[in-house]
Structure formats: structure tokens, C-alpha cells
Amino acid sequence: MKIAITGGTGFVGRELTDLLLQKGHEVFILTRSKQDNTERGITYVQWLSENANPEKQLEGVDAFVNLAGESINNGRWTELQKQKIYDSRMKTTDEVLRILNALTVKPKVLVNASAIGIYPASLSARYTEKNNEIGTDFLARTVRDWELKAQGANKLQIRVAYGRFGIILGKSEGALPLMALPYKLFVGGPVGTGDNWMSWVHVKDVAGALLFAIENPINGPFNLTAPHAKKMKDFGETLAAILKRPNYFPIPSFALKFALGEKSQLVLEGQHVIPQVLLEEGYSFYFPNLESALHDIYK
């Protein structure tokens, strides 16, 4: 297949690109700057810049994956930064829809990034894709609007699936390096009360599930988390054991709130999320358990 990716040079995008190339697919990466098309199997397509006409190079693509957007991990969530996070998702998705509309032959599917932050934080609820509850905080509102925006491709008779990402684990990027650093310095320990849920997923399963959503008739949301979420205190104990470090030094909630502001909710609050759609459709996780995922990352 020919598969177009926005955000293809990011953490998830690179993992997905590698997987697609391994499977023999042709990849079109949309980028703001001009790139030499010298990599085997990859064509770089300029977009979101003056005089760019990406639709000319994208005729005939079979699938479109939209991962573009300002990282929620960049800096404190000031009002300016929150607006940047929100606008980047709306504007890039508007451009994706414009490109799709301009194509003579439409791709069969748009797989759009999303996040489990759409669900309200809870210590007791277990969320599947059938839950219609939506949080009221900044991240939930952003994700809700992003999904609604992507649904515009349905009007073009394009199947739309949106993967609600959990906390993505990888060795050098994502949340794990920052979480592991205190342990590596022998000062790791529970964060806050430790009772909040952490619905995690290995980056290899993110790529695998995105390809699965392209190849299978998934419509609407699919939770992109491992089947077995962990409470934060259990996550810390497992991480400490894998790294062979102590787990003695708790990080109080007020300290994180002081250091991170509103963004502290990413680690102090959480949701227990089940990837029900992926499991029912038959996706086989590379790393369903945290121990196997961390062993792979730190092997």
C-alpha cells in the first residue's frame, strides 16, 4: 500500500514508518521543509508552506495517518502553550481534510491520533470505547474537538478511525525517560498517592495498532493502550525492579503541581483504559504486560 503520514518524523511517526517499510509498504511523509527523496521506500512531500501542493504527489495513496500536532510535553501549560497545542491539531487536520478533498481518488481510511485524556480521571472507572463520558479539562476538550474535526473525512466516504493513545513507552522519547531518571539517580519512588491509574503502551504496539487499524474495518475510536493498566505505585515498583534501583523516595503531589502547573495532571491523574476494540478485532499485542515491555526497552 501507499500510506501518507503527517508527523512522520516524530516519536510515533518514525516507529510507524519503520514498521511500514518492513512490511513492504510505500511511505509518504508530509513535512514543512523540503527533503531529498533519497531514502528507500520514503517520499517526502512538502506541506503547510507557501506554494506547497501536496495533493499532486499524494494521488493514489491508500491510507492517511495524521499524527501532527504540538507535543503536550513541551514546556509548562501556559495559556499561550495550551492555545498552541490546540491550534496545531485543528489547523493540521483542516489541511489534511483539504488535501483529501482535493484528491481525485480518495484513500480508503484516515487514521487520526487522539488520546485517552478524553476520558475523565477516575480511580474506579474502567473505560472502553463504549463509554461516552468526556472530561471537562483542557486535554479532554482538545481531544474531543480533534476527533470531531477528523470525522469530517466521513463526508468524503473515507473511513475514519482515531487511536486514543495512552502513555507511550520508549527508551529515548516519550514519558518513560523522565519517569526513569529519578530511579537511575537512586531517588525514585511513588508519585503522589500512587493510586492513580497509568494506562501505558509500548511504542511498538502503537505502530502495530495503527497499521492494524489501516488494514481492518475499525471505525471511530479505538483505545491504544496495553490490556493491563497499572496503578502508578505498581508501575514504579516494576520500573525500579527492572532498573535494579530502590523505590523509596515518594514525590508529593504539591511538588509536582508547583513544578509542572496544570500539566502535572498527566502524572497525578489517570484513567483505567481497556483496548476493547483492538482485542475484539483480533490485534495481538507485542507487549501486553508491563514487565515484558520494560524488559524490551532496557534490554
Coordinates of C-alpha atoms in Angstrom, one line a residue:
M1 CA 0.0 0.0 0.0
K2 CA 0.9 3.7 -0.3
I3 CA 0.5 5.3 3.1
A4 CA 0.8 9.1 3.8
I5 CA 1.8 10.2 7.3
T6 CA 1.8 13.6 8.9
G7 CA 4.1 13.8 11.9
G8 CA 6.1 11.1 10.4
T9 CA 9.4 12.3 11.8
G10 CA 8.2 12.3 15.4
F11 CA 8.4 9.6 18.1
V12 CA 5.5 7.5 16.9
G13 CA 5.9 8.5 13.2
R14 CA 9.4 7.1 13.0
E15 CA 8.3 3.8 14.6
L16 CA 5.3 3.5 12.3
T17 CA 7.5 4.4 9.2
D18 CA 10.0 1.6 10.1
L19 CA 7.2 -0.9 10.5
L20 CA 5.6 0.0 7.2
L21 CA 8.9 -0.3 5.4
Q22 CA 9.5 -3.7 6.9
K23 CA 6.1 -4.8 5.7
G24 CA 6.9 -3.6 2.1
H25 CA 4.6 -0.5 2.1
E26 CA 5.5 2.8 0.4
V27 CA 5.5 5.7 2.8
F28 CA 4.8 9.4 2.0
I29 CA 5.9 11.7 4.8
L30 CA 4.5 15.2 4.9
T31 CA 7.0 17.8 6.0
R32 CA 7.1 21.6 6.3
S33 CA 10.6 21.7 4.8
K34 CA 12.0 20.4 1.5
Q35 CA 13.7 17.0 1.9
D36 CA 15.8 14.9 -0.5
N37 CA 13.8 11.9 -1.6
T38 CA 16.8 9.6 -1.2
E39 CA 15.6 7.1 1.4
R40 CA 14.4 3.8 0.1
G41 CA 10.6 3.5 0.2
I42 CA 10.1 7.0 1.6
T43 CA 8.9 10.0 -0.4
Y44 CA 9.0 13.4 1.4
V45 CA 6.1 15.7 0.5
Q46 CA 6.1 19.4 1.4
W47 CA 3.0 20.8 3.1
L48 CA 1.9 23.7 5.3
S49 CA 4.3 26.0 3.5
E50 CA 3.9 28.6 0.7
N51 CA 3.3 27.2 -2.7
A52 CA 3.1 23.6 -1.4
N53 CA 0.7 21.4 -3.4
P54 CA 1.0 18.1 -1.6
E55 CA -2.1 16.6 -3.3
K56 CA -0.2 16.4 -6.6
Q57 CA 2.2 13.9 -5.0
L58 CA -0.4 12.0 -3.0
E59 CA -2.7 10.9 -5.7
G60 CA -3.2 7.2 -5.3
V61 CA -2.5 6.8 -1.6
D62 CA -4.4 4.1 0.0
A63 CA -4.4 5.4 3.6
F64 CA -3.7 8.6 5.5
V65 CA -2.3 8.7 9.1
N66 CA -2.5 12.1 10.9
L67 CA -0.1 12.3 13.8
A68 CA 0.7 16.0 13.5
G69 CA 0.4 18.4 16.5
E70 CA 2.4 20.3 19.1
S71 CA 3.7 17.9 21.8
I72 CA 1.8 18.2 25.1
N73 CA 5.2 17.6 26.8
N74 CA 6.8 20.8 25.6
G75 CA 7.1 23.3 28.5
R76 CA 4.5 24.4 31.1
W77 CA 0.9 24.6 30.0
T78 CA 0.7 28.4 29.9
E79 CA -2.4 29.8 28.2
L80 CA -0.2 30.5 25.2
Q81 CA 1.1 27.0 25.1
K82 CA -2.3 25.4 25.5
Q83 CA -3.6 27.5 22.6
K84 CA -0.6 26.3 20.6
I85 CA -1.3 22.7 21.4
Y86 CA -5.0 23.1 20.4
D87 CA -4.5 25.2 17.3
S88 CA -1.8 22.9 15.9
R89 CA -4.2 20.0 15.9
M90 CA -7.1 21.9 14.4
K91 CA -5.0 23.6 11.7
T92 CA -3.1 20.5 10.6
T93 CA -6.3 18.4 10.5
D94 CA -8.0 21.1 8.4
E95 CA -5.2 20.8 5.9
V96 CA -5.4 17.0 5.9
L97 CA -9.2 17.4 5.1
R98 CA -8.4 19.9 2.3
I99 CA -5.9 17.5 0.8
L100 CA -8.3 14.6 1.0
N101 CA -11.0 16.7 -0.7
A102 CA -8.6 17.7 -3.5
L103 CA -7.6 14.1 -4.3
T104 CA -9.4 12.6 -7.3
V105 CA -9.3 9.1 -5.9
K106 CA -9.8 9.1 -2.1
P107 CA -7.8 6.9 0.3
K108 CA -9.8 4.2 2.0
V109 CA -9.1 5.3 5.5
L110 CA -7.9 8.2 7.7
V111 CA -6.3 7.1 11.0
N112 CA -6.1 10.1 13.3
A113 CA -4.2 10.4 16.5
S114 CA -6.2 11.0 19.7
A115 CA -5.6 10.4 23.4
I116 CA -7.2 8.7 26.4
G117 CA -7.2 12.1 28.0
I118 CA -10.7 12.4 26.6
Y119 CA -12.0 10.3 29.5
P120 CA -12.5 11.8 32.9
A121 CA -9.8 11.0 35.5
S122 CA -11.0 8.3 37.9
L123 CA -9.7 5.8 40.4
S124 CA -12.5 3.3 39.9
A125 CA -13.9 3.6 36.4
R126 CA -12.8 1.2 33.6
Y127 CA -13.2 2.9 30.2
T128 CA -13.8 1.1 26.9
E129 CA -14.7 2.8 23.6
K130 CA -18.3 2.4 24.5
N131 CA -18.0 4.9 27.3
N132 CA -19.4 8.3 26.2
E133 CA -18.2 10.2 29.2
I134 CA -15.8 13.1 28.3
G135 CA -13.7 15.0 30.7
T136 CA -14.0 18.8 31.3
D137 CA -10.3 19.7 31.4
F138 CA -8.1 21.2 28.7
L139 CA -6.8 17.9 27.3
A140 CA -10.3 16.3 27.2
R141 CA -11.7 19.3 25.3
T142 CA -8.8 19.4 22.9
V143 CA -9.0 15.7 22.1
R144 CA -12.8 15.8 21.7
D145 CA -12.6 18.7 19.2
W146 CA -9.7 16.9 17.4
E147 CA -11.8 13.8 16.9
L148 CA -14.8 15.8 15.7
K149 CA -12.6 17.6 13.2
A150 CA -11.2 14.3 11.8
Q151 CA -14.7 13.0 11.4
G152 CA -15.1 15.4 8.5
A153 CA -13.4 12.8 6.3
N154 CA -16.6 10.7 6.6
K155 CA -18.3 13.2 4.3
L156 CA -15.8 12.2 1.6
Q157 CA -16.8 8.5 2.1
I158 CA -13.5 7.8 3.9
R159 CA -13.5 5.5 6.9
V160 CA -12.2 7.3 10.0
A161 CA -10.6 5.6 12.9
Y162 CA -8.9 7.5 15.8
G163 CA -6.4 5.9 18.1
R164 CA -6.7 7.2 21.7
F165 CA -3.1 6.9 22.8
G166 CA -2.2 6.0 26.3
I167 CA 1.2 6.8 27.9
I168 CA 3.6 5.7 25.2
L169 CA 6.8 3.9 26.5
G170 CA 10.1 4.1 24.6
K171 CA 13.7 4.2 25.6
S172 CA 14.7 7.7 24.5
E173 CA 11.5 9.6 23.9
G174 CA 8.0 9.9 25.4
A175 CA 7.2 9.9 29.1
L176 CA 9.5 7.0 30.2
P177 CA 12.9 8.7 30.2
L178 CA 11.7 11.4 32.6
M179 CA 10.0 8.8 34.8
A180 CA 13.0 6.6 34.9
L181 CA 15.5 9.4 35.6
P182 CA 14.9 9.6 39.4
Y183 CA 15.3 5.8 39.7
K184 CA 18.6 5.9 37.8
L185 CA 19.7 8.5 40.3
F186 CA 18.6 6.3 43.2
V187 CA 15.9 8.7 44.3
G188 CA 12.9 7.1 42.6
G189 CA 9.6 6.4 44.4
P190 CA 5.8 6.7 44.2
V191 CA 4.3 9.8 42.6
G192 CA 1.5 11.4 44.6
T193 CA -0.7 8.9 46.3
G194 CA 0.3 6.2 43.8
D195 CA -3.3 5.1 43.5
N196 CA -3.9 6.8 40.1
W197 CA -4.1 4.6 37.1
M198 CA -1.5 4.6 34.3
S199 CA -2.7 3.2 31.0
W200 CA 0.5 2.6 29.2
V201 CA 1.5 1.2 25.8
H202 CA 4.9 0.2 24.2
V203 CA 5.7 2.3 21.1
K204 CA 6.0 -0.8 19.0
D205 CA 2.4 -1.6 19.8
V206 CA 1.3 1.9 18.9
A207 CA 2.8 1.4 15.4
G208 CA 1.4 -2.1 15.2
A209 CA -2.1 -1.0 16.1
L210 CA -2.0 1.9 13.7
L211 CA -1.2 -0.4 10.9
F212 CA -3.9 -2.8 12.2
A213 CA -6.4 0.0 12.0
I214 CA -5.5 0.6 8.4
E215 CA -5.8 -3.0 7.4
N216 CA -9.0 -3.8 9.4
P217 CA -12.5 -2.3 9.4
I218 CA -12.2 -0.2 12.6
N219 CA -14.5 2.8 12.7
G220 CA -14.4 5.6 15.2
P221 CA -12.4 5.4 18.4
F222 CA -10.0 2.6 19.4
N223 CA -8.1 2.8 22.7
L224 CA -4.4 2.4 22.0
T225 CA -3.3 1.1 25.4
A226 CA -1.9 -2.2 26.6
P227 CA -4.5 -4.6 28.0
H228 CA -3.2 -4.4 31.5
A229 CA -3.1 -0.9 33.0
K230 CA -1.1 -0.3 36.2
K231 CA -1.6 1.9 39.2
M232 CA 1.3 4.4 39.5
K233 CA 2.7 2.8 42.6
D234 CA 2.8 -0.6 40.9
F235 CA 4.3 0.9 37.8
G236 CA 7.1 2.4 39.9
E237 CA 7.8 -0.9 41.7
T238 CA 8.1 -2.7 38.3
L239 CA 10.3 0.0 36.9
A240 CA 12.5 0.0 39.9
A241 CA 12.9 -3.8 39.7
I242 CA 13.8 -3.7 36.0
L243 CA 16.4 -1.0 36.6
K244 CA 17.6 -2.6 39.8
R245 CA 17.0 0.6 41.8
P246 CA 15.2 1.4 45.1
N247 CA 11.6 2.7 45.2
Y248 CA 11.8 4.5 48.5
F249 CA 11.5 8.2 47.8
P250 CA 7.9 9.5 47.2
I251 CA 7.3 12.6 45.2
P252 CA 4.5 14.6 46.8
S253 CA 1.7 15.9 44.7
F254 CA 2.2 19.5 45.7
A255 CA 5.8 19.4 44.5
L256 CA 4.7 18.2 41.0
K257 CA 2.0 20.8 40.9
F258 CA 4.5 23.5 41.8
A259 CA 7.0 22.3 39.2
L260 CA 4.6 21.5 36.3
G261 CA 1.5 23.5 37.0
E262 CA -1.6 22.3 35.2
K263 CA 0.5 19.7 33.2
S264 CA 1.0 17.8 36.5
Q265 CA -2.4 16.2 35.8
L266 CA -0.7 13.9 33.3
V267 CA 1.0 12.0 36.1
L268 CA -1.2 12.8 39.2
E269 CA -4.5 11.8 37.5
G270 CA -5.2 9.0 35.2
Q271 CA -7.7 6.6 33.7
H272 CA -8.0 2.8 33.6
V273 CA -8.5 2.2 29.9
I274 CA -9.2 -1.1 28.1
P275 CA -8.3 -1.6 24.4
Q276 CA -11.6 -3.4 23.8
V277 CA -11.9 -2.7 20.1
L278 CA -8.4 -3.9 19.3
L279 CA -8.9 -7.1 21.4
E280 CA -12.3 -7.8 19.8
E281 CA -10.9 -7.3 16.3
G282 CA -8.0 -9.7 17.0
Y283 CA -5.0 -7.4 17.4
S284 CA -2.1 -9.4 19.1
F285 CA -0.1 -7.1 21.4
Y286 CA 3.7 -7.4 21.2
F287 CA 3.9 -6.4 24.9
P288 CA 0.6 -6.9 26.8
N289 CA 2.4 -6.8 30.2
L290 CA 4.5 -4.1 31.7
E291 CA 7.3 -6.4 32.7
S292 CA 7.8 -7.6 29.1
A293 CA 7.6 -4.0 27.7
L294 CA 10.2 -2.6 30.1
H295 CA 12.5 -5.6 29.6
D296 CA 12.4 -4.9 25.9
I297 CA 13.1 -1.2 26.4
Y298 CA 16.0 -1.7 28.8
K299 CA 17.5 -5.0 27.4

